[in-house]
Amino acid sequence: MTPSELAAIGAGFSDPALGSQAVFRAALQALSHPGRPVDVPHDAEVPARGHAAAAALLLALLDPDCRLWLSPSLAGSDAAAWLRFHCGCVLVDEPAQAQFAWVAAGDEMPALDGFAQGSDTYPDQSATCVLEVPAFADAAAGGAAWQLHGPGIRGQVRLTVGLAPQAAHALVAQRAAEHAAFPCGIDLFLATERQIVGLPRTTRIRMEN
C-alpha cells in the first residue's frame, strides 16, 4: 500500500480499547435482546462505502486471525482497505471460507447454508453475518414485518426491516431451515447507519400476515 493510499484511510477508534469495548457491549446487548434496535456509539472515521454501524461493529469484532468475506460492492472499496489496515483481517473470496461476512445494502445476500455452519461439537465455528438494511422502518412504508420468538424475547417482538419482500421471505425461509440443524447455524446482525439488531441462531422469525 502506497503512502498516499495509507493517508486516505480514515482513523479507527480514537481509543482502540475503549472504543472496541463500547461497540462490543452494544453487540452483546443486541444479541441478548433479539429484535431490539441498539445504538452503536463510536468515533471511528468509517469508510464512505457501507453503513457506519456495520463498519464499527466489524472494527470491534475482527482481528488478524479472522477471515472476512465482503459482498461485491464492498470488496473493491475503501471499506476493504480500512478493515485490513485497522484489523489485519484476512479477506476471502468465498462465503464458505469466512468467519465473518459484511453484506452491503443493495447487494444480494448469499444463501445462509453457503456460510460455515459449525458442527455439533464446535457450533462456535460458524460464521457471523452483518447485513445492511436501509432502516428499521414501518411496514406501511415498504418494510417487511417479522414476528420474532425465542430466548431473550418475552412472548414475541415485532420488527420491521427495509428489505424487499422477496429478500425478506427468502431470509425467513432459510432461517427456518437452519433451525433443524441446531446448534449449528449462523448468527446475524442487521445494521442501519446508526443501529444494529441481533438475530442469533436461536431466534425464530416468521413473516407477519
CSV table of N, CA and C in Angstrom, one decimal, residues 25-171:
chain,number,residue,atom,x,y,z
A,25,ARG,N,-20.1,-4.1,23.7
A,25,ARG,CA,-21.2,-4.1,24.6
A,25,ARG,C,-22.5,-3.9,23.9
A,26,ALA,N,-22.5,-3.1,22.9
A,26,ALA,CA,-23.7,-2.9,22.0
A,26,ALA,C,-24.1,-4.2,21.3
A,27,ALA,N,-23.1,-4.9,20.8
A,27,ALA,CA,-23.3,-6.2,20.1
A,27,ALA,C,-23.9,-7.2,21.1
A,28,LEU,N,-23.3,-7.3,22.3
A,28,LEU,CA,-23.9,-8.2,23.3
A,28,LEU,C,-25.3,-7.9,23.7
A,29,GLN,N,-25.6,-6.6,23.8
A,29,GLN,CA,-26.9,-6.2,24.1
A,29,GLN,C,-27.9,-6.6,23.0
A,30,ALA,N,-27.5,-6.4,21.8
A,30,ALA,CA,-28.3,-6.7,20.6
A,30,ALA,C,-28.6,-8.2,20.6
A,31,LEU,N,-27.6,-9.0,20.9
A,31,LEU,CA,-27.8,-10.5,20.8
A,31,LEU,C,-28.6,-11.0,22.0
A,32,SER,N,-28.5,-10.3,23.2
A,32,SER,CA,-29.2,-10.6,24.4
A,32,SER,C,-30.7,-10.3,24.3
A,33,HIS,N,-31.0,-9.3,23.4
A,33,HIS,CA,-32.4,-8.8,23.2
A,33,HIS,C,-32.7,-8.8,21.7
A,34,PRO,N,-32.9,-10.0,21.1
A,34,PRO,CA,-33.1,-10.1,19.7
A,34,PRO,C,-34.3,-9.2,19.3
A,35,GLY,N,-34.1,-8.5,18.1
A,35,GLY,CA,-35.2,-7.7,17.6
A,35,GLY,C,-35.2,-6.3,18.1
A,36,ARG,N,-34.4,-6.0,19.1
A,36,ARG,CA,-34.4,-4.6,19.7
A,36,ARG,C,-33.3,-3.8,19.0
A,37,PRO,N,-33.6,-2.7,18.3
A,37,PRO,CA,-32.5,-1.9,17.8
A,37,PRO,C,-31.7,-1.3,18.9
A,38,VAL,N,-30.4,-1.3,18.7
A,38,VAL,CA,-29.4,-0.9,19.7
A,38,VAL,C,-28.5,0.2,19.0
A,39,ASP,N,-28.3,1.3,19.6
A,39,ASP,CA,-27.4,2.3,19.1
A,39,ASP,C,-25.9,1.8,19.2
A,40,VAL,N,-25.1,2.2,18.2
A,40,VAL,CA,-23.7,1.8,18.2
A,40,VAL,C,-22.8,3.1,18.3
A,41,PRO,N,-22.4,3.3,19.5
A,41,PRO,CA,-21.6,4.6,19.8
A,41,PRO,C,-20.1,4.3,19.3
A,42,HIS,N,-19.6,5.3,18.6
A,42,HIS,CA,-18.2,5.2,18.2
A,42,HIS,C,-17.7,6.5,17.6
A,43,ASP,N,-16.4,6.7,17.5
A,43,ASP,CA,-15.9,7.9,16.9
A,43,ASP,C,-14.9,7.6,15.8
A,44,ALA,N,-15.0,6.4,15.2
A,44,ALA,CA,-14.1,6.0,14.1
A,44,ALA,C,-14.5,6.7,12.8
A,45,GLU,N,-13.5,7.0,12.0
A,45,GLU,CA,-13.7,7.6,10.7
A,45,GLU,C,-14.0,6.5,9.7
A,46,VAL,N,-15.3,6.0,9.7
A,46,VAL,CA,-15.7,4.9,8.9
A,46,VAL,C,-15.6,5.2,7.4
A,47,PRO,N,-15.4,4.1,6.6
A,47,PRO,CA,-15.3,4.3,5.2
A,47,PRO,C,-16.6,4.8,4.6
A,48,ALA,N,-16.4,5.5,3.4
A,48,ALA,CA,-17.6,6.1,2.8
A,48,ALA,C,-18.6,5.0,2.3
A,49,ARG,N,-18.0,3.8,1.9
A,49,ARG,CA,-18.9,2.8,1.4
A,49,ARG,C,-19.3,1.9,2.6
A,50,GLY,N,-20.6,1.8,2.7
A,50,GLY,CA,-21.1,0.9,3.8
A,50,GLY,C,-21.7,1.7,4.9
A,51,HIS,N,-22.6,1.1,5.7
A,51,HIS,CA,-23.2,1.8,6.9
A,51,HIS,C,-22.2,1.9,8.0
A,52,ALA,N,-22.3,3.0,8.7
A,52,ALA,CA,-21.3,3.3,9.8
A,52,ALA,C,-21.4,2.3,10.9
A,53,ALA,N,-22.6,1.9,11.3
A,53,ALA,CA,-22.8,0.9,12.4
A,53,ALA,C,-22.1,-0.4,12.0
A,54,ALA,N,-22.3,-0.9,10.8
A,54,ALA,CA,-21.7,-2.2,10.4
A,54,ALA,C,-20.2,-2.1,10.4
A,55,ALA,N,-19.7,-1.0,9.9
A,55,ALA,CA,-18.2,-0.8,9.9
A,55,ALA,C,-17.6,-0.8,11.3
A,56,ALA,N,-18.3,-0.1,12.2
A,56,ALA,CA,-17.8,0.0,13.6
A,56,ALA,C,-17.9,-1.4,14.3
A,57,LEU,N,-19.0,-2.1,14.0
A,57,LEU,CA,-19.2,-3.4,14.6
A,57,LEU,C,-18.1,-4.3,14.2
A,58,LEU,N,-17.7,-4.4,12.9
A,58,LEU,CA,-16.7,-5.3,12.5
A,58,LEU,C,-15.3,-4.8,12.9
A,59,LEU,N,-15.1,-3.5,13.1
A,59,LEU,CA,-13.9,-3.0,13.6
A,59,LEU,C,-13.6,-3.5,15.0
A,60,ALA,N,-14.7,-3.6,15.8
A,60,ALA,CA,-14.6,-4.1,17.2
A,60,ALA,C,-14.4,-5.7,17.2
A,61,LEU,N,-15.0,-6.4,16.3
A,61,LEU,CA,-15.0,-7.8,16.3
A,61,LEU,C,-13.8,-8.5,15.7
A,62,LEU,N,-13.2,-7.9,14.7
A,62,LEU,CA,-12.2,-8.6,13.9
A,62,LEU,C,-10.8,-8.4,14.4
A,63,ASP,N,-10.0,-9.4,14.1
A,63,ASP,CA,-8.6,-9.3,14.5
A,63,ASP,C,-7.8,-10.1,13.4
A,64,PRO,N,-6.4,-10.1,13.5
A,64,PRO,CA,-5.7,-10.7,12.4
A,64,PRO,C,-5.9,-12.2,12.2
A,65,ASP,N,-6.6,-12.9,13.1
A,65,ASP,CA,-6.9,-14.3,12.9
A,65,ASP,C,-8.2,-14.5,12.2
A,66,CYS,N,-9.0,-13.5,11.9
A,66,CYS,CA,-10.3,-13.6,11.4
A,66,CYS,C,-10.3,-13.5,9.8
A,67,ARG,N,-11.2,-14.3,9.3
A,67,ARG,CA,-11.4,-14.4,7.8
A,67,ARG,C,-12.7,-13.7,7.5
A,68,LEU,N,-12.7,-12.7,6.6
A,68,LEU,CA,-13.8,-11.9,6.3
A,68,LEU,C,-14.2,-12.0,4.8
A,69,TRP,N,-15.5,-12.1,4.6
A,69,TRP,CA,-16.0,-12.1,3.2
A,69,TRP,C,-16.8,-10.8,3.1
A,70,LEU,N,-16.6,-10.1,2.0
A,70,LEU,CA,-17.3,-8.8,1.7
A,70,LEU,C,-18.1,-9.0,0.4
A,71,SER,N,-19.3,-8.5,0.4
A,71,SER,CA,-20.2,-8.5,-0.7
A,71,SER,C,-19.5,-7.7,-1.9
A,72,PRO,N,-20.0,-7.9,-3.1
A,72,PRO,CA,-19.2,-7.3,-4.2
A,72,PRO,C,-19.0,-5.8,-4.2
A,73,SER,N,-20.0,-5.0,-3.8
A,73,SER,CA,-19.8,-3.5,-3.8
A,73,SER,C,-18.8,-3.1,-2.7
A,74,LEU,N,-18.6,-3.9,-1.7
A,74,LEU,CA,-17.6,-3.6,-0.6
A,74,LEU,C,-16.2,-4.1,-0.9
A,75,ALA,N,-16.1,-5.2,-1.7
A,75,ALA,CA,-14.8,-5.9,-1.8
A,75,ALA,C,-13.8,-5.1,-2.4
A,76,GLY,N,-14.1,-4.2,-3.4
A,76,GLY,CA,-13.1,-3.4,-4.0
A,76,GLY,C,-13.2,-1.9,-3.5
A,77,SER,N,-13.7,-1.7,-2.4
A,77,SER,CA,-14.0,-0.3,-1.9
A,77,SER,C,-13.0,0.1,-0.8
A,78,ASP,N,-13.2,1.3,-0.3
A,78,ASP,CA,-12.3,1.8,0.8
A,78,ASP,C,-12.6,1.0,2.0
A,79,ALA,N,-13.8,0.4,2.1
A,79,ALA,CA,-14.1,-0.4,3.3
A,79,ALA,C,-13.2,-1.6,3.5
A,80,ALA,N,-12.8,-2.3,2.4
A,80,ALA,CA,-11.9,-3.4,2.4
A,80,ALA,C,-10.5,-3.0,2.9
A,81,ALA,N,-10.0,-1.9,2.4
A,81,ALA,CA,-8.7,-1.4,2.8
A,81,ALA,C,-8.7,-0.9,4.3
A,82,TRP,N,-9.8,-0.3,4.7
A,82,TRP,CA,-9.9,0.2,6.0
A,82,TRP,C,-9.9,-0.9,7.1
A,83,LEU,N,-10.6,-1.9,6.8
A,83,LEU,CA,-10.7,-3.1,7.8
A,83,LEU,C,-9.4,-3.8,7.7
A,84,ARG,N,-8.8,-4.0,6.6
A,84,ARG,CA,-7.5,-4.7,6.5
A,84,ARG,C,-6.4,-3.9,7.3
A,85,PHE,N,-6.4,-2.6,7.2
A,85,PHE,CA,-5.4,-1.8,7.8
A,85,PHE,C,-5.6,-1.8,9.3
A,86,HIS,N,-6.8,-1.6,9.8
A,86,HIS,CA,-7.0,-1.5,11.3
A,86,HIS,C,-7.1,-2.8,12.0
A,87,CYS,N,-7.6,-3.9,11.3
A,87,CYS,CA,-7.8,-5.1,12.0
A,87,CYS,C,-6.8,-6.2,11.6
A,88,GLY,N,-6.2,-6.1,10.4
A,88,GLY,CA,-5.3,-7.1,10.0
A,88,GLY,C,-6.0,-8.3,9.5
A,89,CYS,N,-7.3,-8.3,9.3
A,89,CYS,CA,-8.1,-9.5,9.0
A,89,CYS,C,-7.7,-10.0,7.5
A,90,VAL,N,-8.1,-11.2,7.3
A,90,VAL,CA,-7.8,-11.8,6.0
A,90,VAL,C,-9.1,-11.8,5.2
A,91,LEU,N,-9.0,-11.2,4.0
A,91,LEU,CA,-10.2,-11.2,3.1
A,91,LEU,C,-10.2,-12.5,2.3
A,92,VAL,N,-11.4,-13.1,2.2
A,92,VAL,CA,-11.5,-14.4,1.4
A,92,VAL,C,-12.5,-14.2,0.3
A,93,ASP,N,-12.4,-15.0,-0.7
A,93,ASP,CA,-13.2,-14.9,-1.9
A,93,ASP,C,-14.5,-15.6,-1.9
A,94,GLU,N,-14.7,-16.6,-1.0
A,94,GLU,CA,-15.9,-17.4,-1.0
A,94,GLU,C,-16.6,-17.3,0.4
A,95,PRO,N,-17.9,-17.2,0.5
A,95,PRO,CA,-18.6,-17.1,1.8
A,95,PRO,C,-18.2,-18.3,2.7
A,96,ALA,N,-18.1,-19.5,2.1
A,96,ALA,CA,-17.8,-20.7,2.9
A,96,ALA,C,-16.5,-20.6,3.7
A,97,GLN,N,-15.6,-19.8,3.2
A,97,GLN,CA,-14.3,-19.6,3.9
A,97,GLN,C,-14.3,-18.7,5.0
A,98,ALA,N,-15.4,-17.9,5.2
A,98,ALA,CA,-15.4,-16.8,6.1
A,98,ALA,C,-15.9,-17.1,7.5
A,99,GLN,N,-15.3,-16.4,8.5
A,99,GLN,CA,-15.8,-16.5,9.9
A,99,GLN,C,-16.8,-15.3,10.1
A,100,PHE,N,-16.6,-14.2,9.3
A,100,PHE,CA,-17.4,-13.1,9.3
A,100,PHE,C,-17.8,-12.6,7.9
A,101,ALA,N,-18.9,-12.0,7.7
A,101,ALA,CA,-19.3,-11.5,6.4
A,101,ALA,C,-20.0,-10.2,6.6
A,102,TRP,N,-19.8,-9.3,5.6
A,102,TRP,CA,-20.4,-8.0,5.6
A,102,TRP,C,-21.1,-7.9,4.2
A,103,VAL,N,-22.4,-7.7,4.3
A,103,VAL,CA,-23.2,-7.6,3.0
A,103,VAL,C,-23.8,-6.2,3.0
A,104,ALA,N,-23.4,-5.5,2.0
A,104,ALA,CA,-23.9,-4.1,1.8
A,104,ALA,C,-25.3,-4.0,1.4
A,105,ALA,N,-26.0,-2.9,1.8
A,105,ALA,CA,-27.3,-2.6,1.3
A,105,ALA,C,-27.3,-2.6,-0.2
A,106,GLY,N,-28.2,-3.3,-0.8
A,106,GLY,CA,-28.3,-3.3,-2.3
A,106,GLY,C,-27.6,-4.5,-2.9
A,107,ASP,N,-26.7,-5.2,-2.2
A,107,ASP,CA,-26.1,-6.4,-2.6
A,107,ASP,C,-26.9,-7.6,-2.2
A,108,GLU,N,-26.9,-8.6,-3.0
A,108,GLU,CA,-27.6,-9.8,-2.7
A,108,GLU,C,-27.0,-10.6,-1.6
A,109,MET,N,-27.9,-11.0,-0.6
A,109,MET,CA,-27.4,-11.8,0.5
A,109,MET,C,-27.2,-13.2,0.0
A,110,PRO,N,-26.0,-13.8,0.2
A,110,PRO,CA,-25.8,-15.2,-0.2
A,110,PRO,C,-26.7,-16.1,0.6
A,111,ALA,N,-26.9,-17.3,0.1
A,111,ALA,CA,-27.6,-18.3,0.8
A,111,ALA,C,-27.0,-18.6,2.1
A,112,LEU,N,-27.7,-18.7,3.2
A,112,LEU,CA,-27.2,-18.9,4.5
A,112,LEU,C,-26.4,-20.2,4.6
A,113,ASP,N,-26.9,-21.2,3.9
A,113,ASP,CA,-26.2,-22.5,4.0
A,113,ASP,C,-24.9,-22.5,3.2
A,114,GLY,N,-24.5,-21.4,2.6
A,114,GLY,CA,-23.2,-21.3,1.9
A,114,GLY,C,-22.2,-20.8,2.9
A,115,PHE,N,-22.5,-20.4,4.1
A,115,PHE,CA,-21.6,-20.0,5.1
A,115,PHE,C,-21.3,-21.1,6.0
A,116,ALA,N,-20.2,-21.0,6.8
A,116,ALA,CA,-19.8,-22.0,7.7
A,116,ALA,C,-20.9,-22.2,8.8
A,117,GLN,N,-21.3,-23.4,9.0
A,117,GLN,CA,-22.4,-23.6,10.0
A,117,GLN,C,-22.0,-24.1,11.3
A,118,GLY,N,-20.7,-24.4,11.5
A,118,GLY,CA,-20.2,-25.0,12.7
A,118,GLY,C,-20.6,-26.5,12.7
A,119,SER,N,-20.4,-27.2,13.9
A,119,SER,CA,-20.8,-28.6,14.0
A,119,SER,C,-21.4,-28.8,15.3
A,120,ASP,N,-21.9,-30.0,15.6
A,120,ASP,CA,-22.5,-30.3,16.9
A,120,ASP,C,-21.4,-30.2,18.0
A,121,THR,N,-20.2,-30.6,17.7
A,121,THR,CA,-19.1,-30.5,18.6
A,121,THR,C,-18.6,-29.1,18.8
A,122,TYR,N,-18.5,-28.3,17.7
A,122,TYR,CA,-18.0,-27.0,17.7
A,122,TYR,C,-18.9,-26.0,17.0
A,123,PRO,N,-20.1,-25.7,17.6
A,123,PRO,CA,-21.0,-24.8,17.0
A,123,PRO,C,-20.5,-23.4,16.9
A,124,ASP,N,-19.5,-23.1,17.7
A,124,ASP,CA,-18.9,-21.7,17.6
A,124,ASP,C,-18.1,-21.5,16.4
A,125,GLN,N,-17.8,-22.5,15.6
A,125,GLN,CA,-17.0,-22.3,14.4
A,125,GLN,C,-17.9,-21.9,13.2
A,126,SER,N,-19.1,-21.4,13.5
A,126,SER,CA,-20.0,-20.9,12.4
A,126,SER,C,-19.6,-19.5,12.1
A,127,ALA,N,-20.2,-19.0,11.0
A,127,ALA,CA,-20.0,-17.6,10.6
A,127,ALA,C,-21.0,-16.7,11.3
A,128,THR,N,-20.5,-15.4,11.4
A,128,THR,CA,-21.4,-14.3,11.8
A,128,THR,C,-21.5,-13.3,10.7
A,129,CYS,N,-22.8,-13.0,10.3
A,129,CYS,CA,-23.0,-12.2,9.1
A,129,CYS,C,-23.6,-10.8,9.6
A,130,VAL,N,-23.1,-9.8,9.0
A,130,VAL,CA,-23.7,-8.4,9.2
A,130,VAL,C,-24.3,-8.0,7.9
A,131,LEU,N,-25.6,-7.8,7.9
A,131,LEU,CA,-26.4,-7.5,6.7
A,131,LEU,C,-27.0,-6.1,6.9
A,132,GLU,N,-26.6,-5.2,6.0
A,132,GLU,CA,-27.1,-3.8,6.0
A,132,GLU,C,-28.5,-3.7,5.5
A,133,VAL,N,-29.3,-3.0,6.2
A,133,VAL,CA,-30.7,-2.7,5.7
A,133,VAL,C,-30.9,-1.2,5.7
A,134,PRO,N,-31.7,-0.6,4.9
A,134,PRO,CA,-31.9,0.8,4.8
A,134,PRO,C,-32.4,1.4,6.2
A,135,ALA,N,-33.3,0.7,6.8
A,135,ALA,CA,-33.9,1.2,8.0
A,135,ALA,C,-34.7,0.1,8.7
A,136,PHE,N,-34.9,0.3,10.0
A,136,PHE,CA,-35.9,-0.4,10.7
A,136,PHE,C,-37.2,0.4,10.6
A,137,ALA,N,-37.9,0.1,9.5
A,137,ALA,CA,-38.9,1.0,9.0
A,137,ALA,C,-40.3,0.5,9.4
A,138,ASP,N,-41.3,1.4,9.2
A,138,ASP,CA,-42.7,1.0,9.3
A,138,ASP,C,-43.0,0.1,8.1
A,139,ALA,N,-43.7,-1.0,8.4
A,139,ALA,CA,-44.1,-1.9,7.3
A,139,ALA,C,-44.9,-1.2,6.2
A,140,ALA,N,-45.7,-0.2,6.7
A,140,ALA,CA,-46.5,0.5,5.7
A,140,ALA,C,-45.7,1.3,4.7
A,141,ALA,N,-44.4,1.6,5.1
A,141,ALA,CA,-43.5,2.4,4.2
A,141,ALA,C,-42.7,1.5,3.3
A,142,GLY,N,-43.0,0.2,3.3
A,142,GLY,CA,-42.3,-0.6,2.4
A,142,GLY,C,-41.4,-1.7,3.0
A,143,GLY,N,-41.4,-1.7,4.3
A,143,GLY,CA,-40.6,-2.7,5.0
A,143,GLY,C,-41.3,-4.0,5.2
A,144,ALA,N,-40.5,-5.0,5.6
A,144,ALA,CA,-41.1,-6.3,5.8
A,144,ALA,C,-41.3,-6.4,7.3
A,145,ALA,N,-42.5,-6.9,7.7
A,145,ALA,CA,-42.8,-7.1,9.1
A,145,ALA,C,-42.6,-8.5,9.6
A,146,TRP,N,-41.8,-8.7,10.6
A,146,TRP,CA,-41.5,-10.0,11.2
A,146,TRP,C,-42.0,-10.1,12.6
A,147,GLN,N,-42.3,-11.4,13.0
A,147,GLN,CA,-42.6,-11.7,14.4
A,147,GLN,C,-41.4,-12.6,14.8
A,148,LEU,N,-40.8,-12.2,15.9
A,148,LEU,CA,-39.6,-12.9,16.5
A,148,LEU,C,-40.0,-13.6,17.8
A,149,HIS,N,-39.5,-14.8,17.9
A,149,HIS,CA,-39.7,-15.6,19.1
A,149,HIS,C,-38.4,-16.3,19.5
A,150,GLY,N,-38.2,-16.6,20.8
A,150,GLY,CA,-37.0,-17.4,21.2
A,150,GLY,C,-36.4,-16.8,22.4
A,151,PRO,N,-35.2,-17.4,22.8
A,151,PRO,CA,-34.5,-16.9,24.0
A,151,PRO,C,-34.2,-15.4,24.0
A,152,GLY,N,-34.4,-14.7,25.1
A,152,GLY,CA,-34.2,-13.3,25.2
A,152,GLY,C,-35.4,-12.5,24.8
A,153,ILE,N,-36.5,-13.1,24.4
A,153,ILE,CA,-37.7,-12.4,24.0
A,153,ILE,C,-38.8,-12.9,24.9
A,154,ARG,N,-39.5,-11.9,25.5
A,154,ARG,CA,-40.7,-12.2,26.3
A,154,ARG,C,-41.9,-12.2,25.4
A,155,GLY,N,-42.4,-13.4,25.2
A,155,GLY,CA,-43.6,-13.5,24.2
A,155,GLY,C,-43.1,-13.4,22.8
A,156,GLN,N,-43.3,-12.3,22.2
A,156,GLN,CA,-42.8,-12.1,20.8
A,156,GLN,C,-42.5,-10.6,20.6
A,157,VAL,N,-41.7,-10.4,19.6
A,157,VAL,CA,-41.3,-9.0,19.3
A,157,VAL,C,-41.6,-8.8,17.8
A,158,ARG,N,-42.1,-7.6,17.5
A,158,ARG,CA,-42.3,-7.3,16.1
A,158,ARG,C,-41.2,-6.4,15.6
A,159,LEU,N,-40.6,-6.8,14.5
A,159,LEU,CA,-39.5,-6.0,13.8
A,159,LEU,C,-39.9,-5.7,12.4
A,160,THR,N,-39.7,-4.5,12.0
A,160,THR,CA,-39.9,-4.2,10.6
A,160,THR,C,-38.5,-3.8,10.0
A,161,VAL,N,-38.2,-4.3,8.8
A,161,VAL,CA,-36.9,-4.0,8.2
A,161,VAL,C,-37.1,-3.6,6.8
A,162,GLY,N,-36.3,-2.7,6.3
A,162,GLY,CA,-36.4,-2.2,5.0
A,162,GLY,C,-35.8,-3.1,3.9
A,163,LEU,N,-36.4,-4.3,3.8
A,163,LEU,CA,-36.0,-5.3,2.8
A,163,LEU,C,-37.1,-5.5,1.8
A,164,ALA,N,-36.7,-5.8,0.6
A,164,ALA,CA,-37.7,-6.1,-0.4
A,164,ALA,C,-38.4,-7.4,0.0
A,165,PRO,N,-39.7,-7.5,-0.3
A,165,PRO,CA,-40.5,-8.7,0.1
A,165,PRO,C,-39.8,-10.0,-0.3
A,166,GLN,N,-39.3,-10.1,-1.5
A,166,GLN,CA,-38.6,-11.4,-1.9
A,166,GLN,C,-37.4,-11.7,-1.0
A,167,ALA,N,-36.6,-10.7,-0.8
A,167,ALA,CA,-35.4,-10.9,0.1
A,167,ALA,C,-35.8,-11.3,1.5
A,168,ALA,N,-36.9,-10.6,2.0
A,168,ALA,CA,-37.3,-10.9,3.4
A,168,ALA,C,-37.9,-12.3,3.5
A,169,HIS,N,-38.7,-12.7,2.6
A,169,HIS,CA,-39.2,-14.0,2.6
A,169,HIS,C,-38.1,-15.1,2.5
A,170,ALA,N,-37.2,-14.9,1.6
A,170,ALA,CA,-36.1,-15.8,1.4
A,170,ALA,C,-35.3,-16.0,2.7
A,171,LEU,N,-35.0,-14.9,3.4
A,171,LEU,CA,-34.2,-14.9,4.6
A,171,LEU,C,-34.9,-15.7,5.7
